[in-house]
Tab-separated table of C-alpha atoms in Angstrom:
chain	number	residue	atom	x	y	z
Q	7	MET	CA	3.995	30.206	7.944
Q	8	PRO	CA	6.953	32.755	9.022
Q	9	SER	CA	10.223	30.062	8.235
Q	10	PRO	CA	10.557	28.049	11.105
Q	11	THR	CA	13.822	27.679	13.024
Q	12	ALA	CA	12.189	25.021	15.214
Q	13	LEU	CA	9.175	22.777	14.661
Q	14	SER	CA	7.064	20.078	16.375
Q	15	PHE	CA	3.887	18.770	17.511
Q	16	ASP	CA	2.706	19.021	20.824
Q	17	PRO	CA	2.298	15.902	22.895
Q	18	SER	CA	-1.836	15.509	21.942
Q	19	GLY	CA	-0.360	15.848	18.413
Q	20	LYS	CA	-3.543	18.327	18.023
Q	21	HIS	CA	-1.383	21.596	17.866
Q	22	LEU	CA	2.140	22.228	15.704
Q	23	LEU	CA	4.759	24.490	17.288
Q	24	SER	CA	7.241	26.802	15.438
Q	25	VAL	CA	10.202	29.221	16.767
Q	26	SER	CA	10.620	31.897	14.489
Q	27	ASN	CA	13.215	35.058	15.081
Q	28	GLY	CA	12.095	35.021	18.949
Q	29	MET	CA	8.075	34.043	18.227
Q	30	LEU	CA	6.374	31.184	19.443
Q	31	ARG	CA	3.695	30.305	17.243
Q	32	ILE	CA	1.031	27.558	17.518
Q	33	TYR	CA	-0.913	26.514	14.784
Q	34	ARG	CA	-4.102	23.827	14.453
Q	35	ALA	CA	-2.229	20.923	12.930
Q	36	ASP	CA	-5.348	19.831	10.753
Q	37	ASP	CA	-5.375	22.851	8.735
Q	38	LEU	CA	-2.111	24.743	10.037
Q	39	VAL	CA	-4.581	27.992	11.237
Q	40	LEU	CA	-2.554	30.222	13.180
Q	41	GLU	CA	-4.332	30.274	17.163
Q	42	HIS	CA	-1.732	32.030	19.524
Q	43	GLU	CA	1.457	33.870	19.270
Q	44	ALA	CA	3.814	34.652	21.925
Q	45	PRO	CA	7.473	36.512	22.183
Q	46	LEU	CA	10.152	34.407	23.618
Q	47	PRO	CA	12.665	35.523	25.906
Q	48	GLY	CA	15.848	37.077	24.533
Q	49	GLY	CA	14.043	38.576	21.383
Q	50	PRO	CA	14.310	38.671	17.913
Q	51	ASN	CA	17.642	37.075	17.261
Q	52	PRO	CA	18.797	35.556	13.378
Q	53	ASN	CA	21.782	33.887	15.353
Q	54	GLU	CA	18.947	31.761	17.590
Q	55	ASN	CA	17.340	28.729	16.508
Q	56	GLY	CA	15.672	27.321	19.354
Q	57	THR	CA	14.449	24.029	20.058
Q	58	ILE	CA	11.057	22.628	21.444
Q	59	VAL	CA	10.987	19.142	23.591
Q	60	VAL	CA	8.131	17.451	24.202
Q	61	VAL	CA	7.161	14.868	26.509
Q	62	PRO	CA	3.749	12.734	26.192
Q	63	GLY	CA	1.625	13.415	28.350
Q	64	GLN	CA	3.294	17.039	29.598
Q	65	ASN	CA	3.354	20.447	27.968
Q	66	ALA	CA	6.017	21.518	25.832
Q	67	VAL	CA	9.329	23.024	26.873
Q	68	VAL	CA	10.666	25.925	24.695
Q	69	VAL	CA	14.850	26.856	25.023
Q	70	TYR	CA	15.542	29.953	23.178
Q	71	ALA	CA	17.996	32.457	23.966
Q	72	GLY	CA	19.215	30.405	26.852
Q	73	THR	CA	16.115	29.670	28.822
Q	74	ALA	CA	13.530	27.189	29.047
Q	75	THR	CA	10.108	28.302	28.859
Q	76	PHE	CA	7.182	26.253	29.709
Q	77	TRP	CA	3.929	26.276	27.745
Q	78	ASP	CA	0.360	24.831	27.327
Q	79	PRO	CA	-0.105	24.737	23.478
Q	80	ALA	CA	-3.708	24.940	23.986
Q	81	THR	CA	-3.913	28.171	25.652
Q	82	ALA	CA	-0.421	29.435	24.898
Q	83	GLN	CA	-0.237	30.068	28.499
Q	84	GLN	CA	3.150	29.458	30.187
Q	85	THR	CA	2.737	26.769	32.818
Q	86	ALA	CA	5.896	27.627	34.905
Q	87	PRO	CA	8.101	30.547	35.107
Q	88	PRO	CA	10.817	30.818	33.012
Q	89	LEU	CA	13.975	28.780	33.659
Q	90	PRO	CA	17.798	30.606	32.536
Q	91	LEU	CA	20.113	27.904	31.736
Q	92	GLN	CA	23.834	28.152	31.928
Q	93	ASP	CA	24.844	27.983	28.083
Q	94	GLU	CA	23.119	31.331	26.067
Q	95	ALA	CA	23.423	29.271	22.742
Q	96	ALA	CA	21.783	26.210	24.267
Q	97	ASN	CA	19.696	23.792	22.481
Q	98	ALA	CA	18.037	20.754	23.749
Q	99	LYS	CA	16.856	17.213	23.088
Q	100	ALA	CA	14.609	15.293	25.641
Q	101	ARG	CA	16.190	12.352	27.657
Q	102	PRO	CA	14.136	9.222	26.697
Q	103	GLY	CA	12.995	7.383	29.265
Q	104	HIS	CA	13.329	10.370	32.006
Q	105	PRO	CA	10.082	12.059	31.786
Q	106	GLY	CA	10.938	15.826	33.109
Q	107	GLN	CA	14.612	15.657	32.065
Q	108	ILE	CA	16.365	17.176	29.222
Q	109	PHE	CA	19.618	17.629	27.721
Q	110	VAL	CA	20.753	20.893	27.114
Q	111	TYR	CA	23.930	21.695	24.939
Q	112	GLY	CA	25.953	24.382	23.415
Q	113	ALA	CA	29.503	25.094	21.709
Q	114	ARG	CA	31.684	24.307	25.125
Q	115	THR	CA	29.217	22.883	27.848
Q	116	ALA	CA	26.317	20.015	28.073
Q	117	ALA	CA	24.038	19.728	31.027
Q	118	LEU	CA	21.323	17.320	32.395
Q	119	TRP	CA	18.852	19.379	33.856
Q	120	ASP	CA	15.536	18.521	35.876
Q	121	LEU	CA	12.996	20.514	35.523
Q	122	ARG	CA	10.763	19.520	38.088
Q	123	SER	CA	13.647	20.695	40.874
Q	124	ARG	CA	14.677	23.279	37.899
Q	125	LYS	CA	18.517	22.366	38.674
Q	126	ALA	CA	21.432	20.729	36.541
Q	127	ILE	CA	22.202	17.661	37.368
Q	128	GLU	CA	25.460	17.618	35.971
Q	129	THR	CA	27.312	20.139	33.853
Q	130	PHE	CA	29.694	18.766	30.955
Q	131	HIS	CA	32.942	20.872	29.615
Q	132	SER	CA	34.391	20.344	26.525
Q	133	ASP	CA	34.839	21.640	23.195
Q	134	PHE	CA	31.737	20.315	21.638
Q	135	TYR	CA	31.011	21.158	17.942
Q	136	PRO	CA	27.626	22.371	17.598
Q	137	GLY	CA	26.085	19.851	15.866
Q	138	THR	CA	23.252	17.514	17.469
Q	139	PRO	CA	24.018	14.782	19.570
Q	140	ALA	CA	23.073	11.088	19.485
Q	141	ILE	CA	21.265	9.789	22.682
Q	142	ASP	CA	20.626	5.997	23.239
Q	143	PRO	CA	17.215	4.975	23.646
Q	144	SER	CA	17.198	4.322	26.761
Q	145	GLY	CA	18.685	7.773	27.643
Q	146	SER	CA	21.983	6.467	29.605
Q	147	PHE	CA	24.803	7.584	27.415
Q	148	VAL	CA	25.024	10.544	24.976
Q	149	ALA	CA	27.964	11.195	22.406
Q	150	MET	CA	28.929	14.000	21.046
Q	151	VAL	CA	31.425	15.563	18.531
Q	152	ASN	CA	34.690	17.109	20.278
Q	153	GLY	CA	34.994	20.232	17.519
Q	154	VAL	CA	38.798	20.670	18.430
Q	155	VAL	CA	40.043	17.520	18.904
Q	156	SER	CA	39.383	15.142	16.117
Q	157	GLY	CA	36.965	12.255	18.174
Q	158	VAL	CA	33.708	11.915	19.677
Q	159	VAL	CA	32.976	12.750	23.215
Q	160	LEU	CA	30.661	9.994	25.339
Q	161	LEU	CA	28.685	11.126	28.181
Q	162	ASP	CA	27.296	8.613	30.690
Q	163	LEU	CA	24.377	10.111	32.463
Q	164	ASN	CA	23.398	7.409	34.836
Q	165	GLU	CA	26.720	7.686	36.689
Q	166	ASN	CA	27.279	11.473	35.871
Q	167	ARG	CA	30.508	11.246	34.098
Q	168	MET	CA	32.464	11.937	31.398
Q	169	LEU	CA	34.009	8.811	28.862
Q	170	PRO	CA	37.315	8.851	27.558
Q	171	THR	CA	36.898	10.212	24.030
Q	172	MET	CA	36.180	8.040	21.010
Q	173	PRO	CA	38.956	8.020	18.081
Q	174	ALA	CA	36.011	8.474	15.778
Q	175	SER	CA	36.894	11.284	13.031
Q	176	MET	CA	32.720	12.395	12.491
Q	177	ASN	CA	30.993	15.330	12.119
Q	178	ILE	CA	27.907	14.113	11.989
Q	179	LEU	CA	26.250	11.470	14.504
Q	180	HIS	CA	23.425	9.655	13.306
Q	181	GLY	CA	22.467	7.740	16.247
Q	182	ILE	CA	23.187	4.817	19.066
Q	183	ASP	CA	21.638	1.217	19.128
Q	184	GLY	CA	23.152	-0.593	21.916
Q	185	ASP	CA	26.714	-0.554	21.979
Q	186	TYR	CA	26.947	0.717	18.409
Q	187	LEU	CA	27.476	4.255	17.295
Q	188	PHE	CA	26.077	5.398	13.883
Q	189	GLY	CA	27.908	8.211	12.313
Q	190	GLU	CA	29.089	10.038	9.351
Q	191	SER	CA	32.380	12.421	8.459
Q	192	THR	CA	31.477	13.635	4.713
Q	193	LEU	CA	29.951	10.951	2.571
Q	194	ASP	CA	32.161	8.231	4.964
Q	195	PHE	CA	29.313	6.271	6.675
Q	196	GLN	CA	31.011	4.639	10.128
Q	197	VAL	CA	29.773	2.035	12.598
Q	198	TRP	CA	31.574	1.797	16.037
Q	199	HIS	CA	31.326	-0.128	19.130
Q	200	TRP	CA	31.782	2.458	21.066
Q	201	PRO	CA	32.852	0.891	24.506
Q	202	ASP	CA	35.658	-0.689	22.803
Q	203	HIS	CA	36.919	2.203	20.377
Q	204	LYS	CA	36.515	0.083	17.643
Q	205	LEU	CA	35.758	0.917	13.985
Q	206	VAL	CA	33.031	-1.970	13.127
Q	207	THR	CA	32.779	-0.912	9.339
Q	208	ASP	CA	32.395	2.264	7.301
Q	209	VAL	CA	31.004	2.255	3.736
Q	210	LYS	CA	31.353	5.178	1.513
Q	211	LEU	CA	28.335	7.132	0.289
Q	212	GLY	CA	26.905	8.910	-2.731
Q	213	ASP	CA	24.625	11.406	-1.937
Q	214	GLN	CA	25.248	14.150	0.642
Q	215	SER	CA	21.214	15.352	0.235
Q	216	LEU	CA	20.168	12.466	2.498
Q	217	THR	CA	19.388	12.522	6.440
Q	218	ARG	CA	19.880	9.258	7.911
Q	219	ALA	CA	18.921	8.672	11.282
Q	220	VAL	CA	19.018	5.431	13.835
Q	221	ALA	CA	15.831	4.785	15.187
Q	222	ASP	CA	13.342	1.956	16.476
Q	223	GLY	CA	16.109	-0.696	15.955
Q	224	LYS	CA	16.802	0.306	12.527
Q	225	LEU	CA	19.153	2.490	10.187
Q	226	ILE	CA	16.802	4.717	7.869
Q	227	LEU	CA	18.772	5.626	4.908
Q	228	ASP	CA	16.549	8.959	3.567
Q	229	THR	CA	14.150	10.717	6.543
Q	230	ARG	CA	12.460	12.965	3.862
Q	231	PRO	CA	8.855	12.206	3.726
Q	232	GLY	CA	7.343	9.284	1.595
Q	233	PRO	CA	8.845	5.735	1.556
Q	234	GLN	CA	11.629	5.091	4.099
Q	235	PRO	CA	14.136	2.770	3.244
Q	236	SER	CA	15.573	1.101	5.953
Q	237	VAL	CA	18.211	-1.652	7.634
Q	238	PRO	CA	17.544	-3.531	10.490
Q	239	LEU	CA	20.281	-3.216	13.418
Q	240	ASP	CA	19.007	-6.638	14.619
Q	241	GLY	CA	21.164	-9.560	13.206
Q	242	THR	CA	18.635	-11.914	13.166
Q	243	ALA	CA	16.114	-9.653	11.741
Q	244	TRP	CA	18.720	-8.742	8.836
Q	245	MET	CA	19.131	-12.299	8.316
Q	246	ARG	CA	15.589	-13.004	7.990
Q	247	HIS	CA	15.238	-10.403	5.998
Q	248	LEU	CA	17.860	-11.603	3.644
Q	249	CYS	CA	16.413	-15.097	3.510
Q	250	GLY	CA	13.075	-14.056	2.339
Q	251	LEU	CA	14.823	-12.557	-0.592
Q	252	ASN	CA	17.537	-15.286	-1.305
Q	253	ASP	CA	15.820	-18.721	0.057
Q	254	ARG	CA	16.106	-20.589	-2.508
Q	255	ASP	CA	19.429	-23.056	-4.093
Q	256	PHE	CA	22.351	-21.442	-6.082
Q	257	THR	CA	21.790	-21.396	-9.846
Q	258	PRO	CA	24.519	-23.746	-11.703
Q	259	ALA	CA	25.567	-20.778	-13.047
Q	260	GLU	CA	25.981	-19.356	-9.120
Q	261	LYS	CA	27.868	-22.204	-8.372
Q	262	THR	CA	30.668	-21.657	-10.852
Q	263	ARG	CA	31.469	-18.247	-9.220
Q	264	LEU	CA	31.703	-19.984	-5.691
Q	265	PRO	CA	35.357	-19.914	-4.134
Q	266	ALA	CA	36.618	-23.255	-4.157
Q	267	GLY	CA	35.685	-25.552	-1.192
Q	268	ALA	CA	32.608	-23.500	-0.413
Q	269	ASP	CA	29.542	-24.171	0.767
Q	270	GLN	CA	27.061	-25.324	-1.874
Q	271	THR	CA	23.998	-25.868	-0.014
Q	272	ARG	CA	21.072	-23.638	0.327
Q	273	PRO	CA	22.233	-20.476	2.297
Q	274	CYS	CA	18.724	-20.319	4.642
Q	275	SER	CA	18.855	-23.819	5.072
């Protein structure tokens, strides 16, 4: 297929949608046979990537050149008139837990849109870094990198307000899990307790080629196809995992390395 700038399965999993230089192409997922193609508003533009938002049980939404279009992947027919958005360079993500709402973001604005009413619920203005935002699994909070002042902007989508900028120097956001934000600044992996603006820990990484993510309560260390090494984010689950590896008595050699006065009983007893 032509090199896609956006790629996604449809809600049924039967079709693969691709955006490339102003065209929407729909392939049969089983064998990648091209079934439909249609031009997108704005036409070919090498500077436009576009995004595809799919919601289970609904059709696909394609955001390209500042316009949202609505498609039935089975027929490639538009199911609603095109919806102009406020930012010409907009990208979009679905708002988890809120079918029919998308979070649209660009270089200077971000907005929460309700697709049923075709209206922006709230618009936020800041110097956002043009990277992918992190949205918590409940769809309540969004984190975005501030591109001018070093820090991370938190948006409360329930209260429709912008929270104070967090002094976290990160250029990549991997995700939010509860009160914790996971991100990175050029191989410096960081975990922040975002309500208190406190850095919990950071780890120096050795490989910039890996793409990390936070999903389903786990830190996924490499999102490429194949085995996915991951770290449980729940402390109890992580302790069970560690105990599964180390549920035994200390060896005599290990006991000699324990600090003076340290407990020498079985770690998981």
